[in-house]
Amino acid sequence: GNLVSVQHKAAYGCCVYYTYESVKVLSQPFWSSPTDPGLAVRCLAGAAAGCGAMVMTYPLDIVRTHLAAHQGGSSSVGILGMTRRLWESGSLFRGLGPSALCQMANLGLNFGMYETLQARHLAGRKTQRTSFAVTLMHAVPTAVASSVAVYPLDLLRRQYQMGERRGAWDLIRSLGLRGCYRGLHFEI
């Protein structure tokens, strides 16, 4: 399960940062100023990056999830065996919609908030980089806020991948709103 996790993270990271920067540049006519994309463009670029990366790497994500859960009996199935199993059962793309929506919201919020905080901190300063401490002051609350905001979507995404839920209302009805945040402390 670790090899597919590494492959997924590498491919996902490349897709995220390439898409984010590309969308930000393509959105230049909508920037707040000639040198600042602004919060809306950053959020849009982050959302596009999350959706694009999820769509491009989804098969690896669902294979990783199933390998980690040891679905279907044998834990020695391997990446190719699990991929074949999921393809043949029609499950290789199950949950793609909620997964893409989850990553759009997560990365849209994350990039939008983090880069806006960084830009405001650097405004009027000679340096173009923040210190490690300042980066942490911006990154930690941004990551926590985006994780809290999208946690129910992430729970729904995982349950769709494993074939356990039919829809968002089913999740809310069975767990209640408070139950949709069960396990959040592990995420943060």
mmCIF file of C-alpha atoms in Angstrom:
data_model
loop_
_atom_site.group_PDB
_atom_site.id
_atom_site.type_symbol
_atom_site.label_atom_id
_atom_site.label_comp_id
_atom_site.label_asym_id
_atom_site.label_seq_id
_atom_site.Cartn_x
_atom_site.Cartn_y
_atom_site.Cartn_z
ATOM 1 C CA GLY A 1 0.000 0.000 0.000
ATOM 2 C CA ASN A 2 2.898 2.406 0.588
ATOM 3 C CA LEU A 3 4.191 2.373 -3.012
ATOM 4 C CA VAL A 4 0.802 3.367 -4.432
ATOM 5 C CA SER A 5 0.553 6.057 -1.743
ATOM 6 C CA VAL A 6 3.899 7.535 -2.807
ATOM 7 C CA GLN A 7 2.943 7.335 -6.491
ATOM 8 C CA HIS A 8 -0.382 9.026 -5.785
ATOM 9 C CA LYS A 9 1.156 11.840 -3.696
ATOM 10 C CA ALA A 10 3.847 12.551 -6.309
ATOM 11 C CA ALA A 11 1.428 12.652 -9.247
ATOM 12 C CA TYR A 12 -1.185 14.573 -7.261
ATOM 13 C CA GLY A 13 1.324 17.182 -6.059
ATOM 14 C CA CYS A 14 2.642 17.774 -9.579
ATOM 15 C CA CYS A 15 -0.879 18.195 -10.958
ATOM 16 C CA VAL A 16 -1.908 20.545 -8.133
ATOM 17 C CA TYR A 17 0.956 23.001 -8.386
ATOM 18 C CA TYR A 18 1.109 23.008 -12.186
ATOM 19 C CA THR A 19 -2.645 23.587 -12.496
ATOM 20 C CA TYR A 20 -2.720 26.189 -9.736
ATOM 21 C CA GLU A 21 0.014 28.315 -11.292
ATOM 22 C CA SER A 22 -1.395 27.881 -14.814
ATOM 23 C CA VAL A 23 -4.921 28.937 -13.843
ATOM 24 C CA LYS A 24 -3.555 31.856 -11.848
ATOM 25 C CA VAL A 25 -1.620 33.112 -14.893
ATOM 26 C CA LEU A 26 -4.558 32.519 -17.272
ATOM 27 C CA SER A 27 -6.796 34.495 -14.893
ATOM 28 C CA GLN A 28 -4.556 37.569 -15.014
ATOM 29 C CA PRO A 29 -7.256 39.785 -16.616
ATOM 30 C CA PHE A 30 -9.313 39.265 -13.433
ATOM 31 C CA TRP A 31 -6.552 40.032 -10.925
ATOM 32 C CA SER A 32 -7.188 42.582 -8.178
ATOM 33 C CA SER A 33 -4.161 44.568 -9.342
ATOM 34 C CA PRO A 34 -1.316 44.075 -11.848
ATOM 35 C CA THR A 35 0.772 42.351 -9.161
ATOM 36 C CA ASP A 36 -1.883 40.682 -6.975
ATOM 37 C CA PRO A 37 -4.260 37.934 -8.105
ATOM 38 C CA GLY A 38 -6.540 38.549 -5.113
ATOM 39 C CA LEU A 39 -8.488 36.117 -2.978
ATOM 40 C CA ALA A 40 -11.113 35.172 -5.594
ATOM 41 C CA VAL A 41 -8.562 34.223 -8.271
ATOM 42 C CA ARG A 42 -6.483 32.289 -5.728
ATOM 43 C CA CYS A 43 -9.555 30.378 -4.572
ATOM 44 C CA LEU A 44 -10.606 29.659 -8.169
ATOM 45 C CA ALA A 45 -7.100 28.501 -9.105
ATOM 46 C CA GLY A 46 -6.944 26.302 -5.998
ATOM 47 C CA ALA A 47 -10.342 24.788 -6.765
ATOM 48 C CA ALA A 48 -9.311 24.069 -10.362
ATOM 49 C CA ALA A 49 -6.065 22.536 -9.117
ATOM 50 C CA GLY A 50 -7.901 20.304 -6.645
ATOM 51 C CA CYS A 51 -10.424 19.132 -9.216
ATOM 52 C CA GLY A 52 -7.838 18.609 -11.963
ATOM 53 C CA ALA A 53 -5.432 16.710 -9.740
ATOM 54 C CA MET A 54 -8.202 14.509 -8.352
ATOM 55 C CA VAL A 55 -9.513 13.618 -11.806
ATOM 56 C CA MET A 56 -5.997 12.853 -13.082
ATOM 57 C CA THR A 57 -4.967 10.704 -10.115
ATOM 58 C CA TYR A 58 -8.276 9.209 -8.997
ATOM 59 C CA PRO A 59 -7.567 5.596 -9.971
ATOM 60 C CA LEU A 60 -4.437 5.644 -7.793
ATOM 61 C CA ASP A 61 -6.431 7.179 -4.933
ATOM 62 C CA ILE A 62 -9.153 4.543 -4.958
ATOM 63 C CA VAL A 63 -6.653 1.684 -5.387
ATOM 64 C CA ARG A 64 -4.714 3.057 -2.403
ATOM 65 C CA THR A 65 -7.906 3.286 -0.338
ATOM 66 C CA HIS A 66 -8.912 -0.289 -1.143
ATOM 67 C CA LEU A 67 -5.425 -1.676 -0.550
ATOM 68 C CA ALA A 68 -5.311 0.071 2.825
ATOM 69 C CA ALA A 69 -8.686 -1.440 3.759
ATOM 70 C CA HIS A 70 -7.697 -4.898 2.396
ATOM 71 C CA GLN A 71 -10.940 -5.159 0.466
ATOM 72 C CA GLY A 72 -11.853 -8.405 -1.225
ATOM 73 C CA GLY A 73 -9.918 -10.853 0.956
ATOM 74 C CA SER A 74 -6.222 -11.132 0.184
ATOM 75 C CA SER A 75 -3.934 -8.304 1.238
ATOM 76 C CA SER A 76 -1.278 -9.472 -1.233
ATOM 77 C CA VAL A 77 -3.313 -8.532 -4.304
ATOM 78 C CA GLY A 78 -0.946 -5.679 -5.246
ATOM 79 C CA ILE A 79 -1.509 -2.498 -7.196
ATOM 80 C CA LEU A 80 -2.209 -4.102 -10.581
ATOM 81 C CA GLY A 81 -4.418 -6.821 -9.124
ATOM 82 C CA MET A 82 -6.499 -4.327 -7.161
ATOM 83 C CA THR A 83 -6.746 -2.027 -10.191
ATOM 84 C CA ARG A 84 -8.007 -4.938 -12.302
ATOM 85 C CA ARG A 85 -10.477 -5.969 -9.577
ATOM 86 C CA LEU A 86 -11.869 -2.431 -9.295
ATOM 87 C CA TRP A 87 -12.042 -2.025 -13.086
ATOM 88 C CA GLU A 88 -13.878 -5.321 -13.557
ATOM 89 C CA SER A 89 -16.366 -4.510 -10.793
ATOM 90 C CA GLY A 90 -17.016 -1.035 -12.231
ATOM 91 C CA SER A 91 -15.678 0.584 -9.049
ATOM 92 C CA LEU A 92 -12.499 2.248 -10.304
ATOM 93 C CA PHE A 93 -14.189 5.631 -10.580
ATOM 94 C CA ARG A 94 -16.817 5.223 -7.828
ATOM 95 C CA GLY A 95 -16.857 8.366 -5.705
ATOM 96 C CA LEU A 96 -15.042 10.582 -8.213
ATOM 97 C CA GLY A 97 -17.721 13.313 -7.979
ATOM 98 C CA PRO A 98 -17.593 13.739 -4.181
ATOM 99 C CA SER A 99 -13.802 13.400 -4.271
ATOM 100 C CA ALA A 100 -13.399 16.146 -6.876
ATOM 101 C CA LEU A 101 -15.855 18.389 -5.006
ATOM 102 C CA CYS A 102 -13.993 17.785 -1.742
ATOM 103 C CA GLN A 103 -10.622 18.679 -3.242
ATOM 104 C CA MET A 104 -12.024 21.724 -5.042
ATOM 105 C CA ALA A 105 -13.289 23.083 -1.733
ATOM 106 C CA ASN A 106 -10.206 22.046 0.231
ATOM 107 C CA LEU A 107 -7.587 23.461 -2.113
ATOM 108 C CA GLY A 108 -9.667 26.479 -3.089
ATOM 109 C CA LEU A 109 -9.889 27.504 0.564
ATOM 110 C CA ASN A 110 -6.334 26.460 1.344
ATOM 111 C CA PHE A 111 -4.581 28.294 -1.500
ATOM 112 C CA GLY A 112 -6.924 31.273 -1.287
ATOM 113 C CA MET A 113 -6.439 31.878 2.421
ATOM 114 C CA TYR A 114 -2.747 30.963 2.676
ATOM 115 C CA GLU A 115 -1.492 32.964 -0.276
ATOM 116 C CA THR A 116 -3.655 35.953 0.634
ATOM 117 C CA LEU A 117 -2.273 35.964 4.190
ATOM 118 C CA GLN A 118 1.263 35.684 2.820
ATOM 119 C CA ALA A 119 0.712 38.497 0.304
ATOM 120 C CA ARG A 120 -0.739 40.816 2.946
ATOM 121 C CA HIS A 121 2.156 40.117 5.263
ATOM 122 C CA LEU A 122 4.713 40.852 2.528
ATOM 123 C CA ALA A 123 2.962 43.993 1.219
ATOM 124 C CA GLY A 124 5.335 46.938 1.420
ATOM 125 C CA ARG A 125 8.315 44.824 2.518
ATOM 126 C CA LYS A 126 11.542 44.428 0.588
ATOM 127 C CA THR A 127 11.665 40.666 1.003
ATOM 128 C CA GLN A 128 9.621 38.283 -1.139
ATOM 129 C CA ARG A 129 9.644 35.438 1.414
ATOM 130 C CA THR A 130 8.341 35.068 4.928
ATOM 131 C CA SER A 131 10.226 33.483 7.783
ATOM 132 C CA PHE A 132 9.518 29.927 8.886
ATOM 133 C CA ALA A 133 7.545 31.185 11.911
ATOM 134 C CA VAL A 134 5.367 33.490 9.792
ATOM 135 C CA THR A 135 4.791 30.731 7.256
ATOM 136 C CA LEU A 136 3.596 28.475 10.086
ATOM 137 C CA MET A 137 1.342 31.252 11.435
ATOM 138 C CA HIS A 138 -0.341 31.381 8.023
ATOM 139 C CA ALA A 139 -0.245 27.700 7.072
ATOM 140 C CA VAL A 140 -1.562 26.105 10.263
ATOM 141 C CA PRO A 141 -4.841 28.042 10.640
ATOM 142 C CA THR A 142 -5.394 27.808 6.886
ATOM 143 C CA ALA A 143 -4.958 24.031 6.880
ATOM 144 C CA VAL A 144 -7.140 23.605 9.972
ATOM 145 C CA ALA A 145 -9.907 25.856 8.607
ATOM 146 C CA SER A 146 -10.018 24.119 5.230
ATOM 147 C CA SER A 147 -9.939 20.661 6.868
ATOM 148 C CA VAL A 148 -12.823 21.538 9.196
ATOM 149 C CA ALA A 149 -14.827 23.030 6.334
ATOM 150 C CA VAL A 150 -14.499 20.008 4.046
ATOM 151 C CA TYR A 151 -14.362 17.162 6.571
ATOM 152 C CA PRO A 152 -17.957 15.986 5.941
ATOM 153 C CA LEU A 153 -17.222 15.942 2.189
ATOM 154 C CA ASP A 154 -14.060 13.944 2.854
ATOM 155 C CA LEU A 155 -16.012 11.440 4.941
ATOM 156 C CA LEU A 156 -18.602 11.160 2.172
ATOM 157 C CA ARG A 157 -15.807 10.733 -0.396
ATOM 158 C CA ARG A 158 -14.233 7.839 1.501
ATOM 159 C CA GLN A 159 -17.570 6.147 2.025
ATOM 160 C CA TYR A 160 -18.415 6.450 -1.664
ATOM 161 C CA GLN A 161 -15.062 4.919 -2.550
ATOM 162 C CA MET A 162 -15.758 1.937 -0.336
ATOM 163 C CA GLY A 163 -19.339 1.604 -1.632
ATOM 164 C CA GLU A 164 -20.872 2.275 1.791
ATOM 165 C CA ARG A 165 -23.118 5.298 1.060
ATOM 166 C CA ARG A 166 -25.566 6.375 -1.593
ATOM 167 C CA GLY A 167 -25.560 10.131 -1.059
ATOM 168 C CA ALA A 168 -24.931 13.153 1.144
ATOM 169 C CA TRP A 169 -28.440 13.150 2.631
ATOM 170 C CA ASP A 170 -28.038 9.483 3.555
ATOM 171 C CA LEU A 171 -24.839 10.362 5.414
ATOM 172 C CA ILE A 172 -26.420 13.272 7.292
ATOM 173 C CA ARG A 173 -29.580 11.300 8.060
ATOM 174 C CA SER A 174 -27.675 8.311 9.442
ATOM 175 C CA LEU A 175 -24.937 10.173 11.352
ATOM 176 C CA GLY A 176 -26.468 13.556 12.091
ATOM 177 C CA LEU A 177 -24.544 16.772 11.532
ATOM 178 C CA ARG A 178 -22.356 16.198 14.586
ATOM 179 C CA GLY A 179 -21.578 12.649 13.428
ATOM 180 C CA CYS A 180 -20.318 14.033 10.104
ATOM 181 C CA TYR A 181 -17.383 15.448 12.084
ATOM 182 C CA ARG A 182 -16.604 12.252 13.999
ATOM 183 C CA GLY A 183 -12.863 11.553 13.676
ATOM 184 C CA LEU A 184 -12.006 15.151 12.781
ATOM 185 C CA HIS A 185 -9.400 15.297 15.567
ATOM 186 C CA PHE A 186 -7.387 12.632 13.702
ATOM 187 C CA GLU A 187 -7.411 14.802 10.568
ATOM 188 C CA ILE A 188 -6.141 17.874 12.391
#
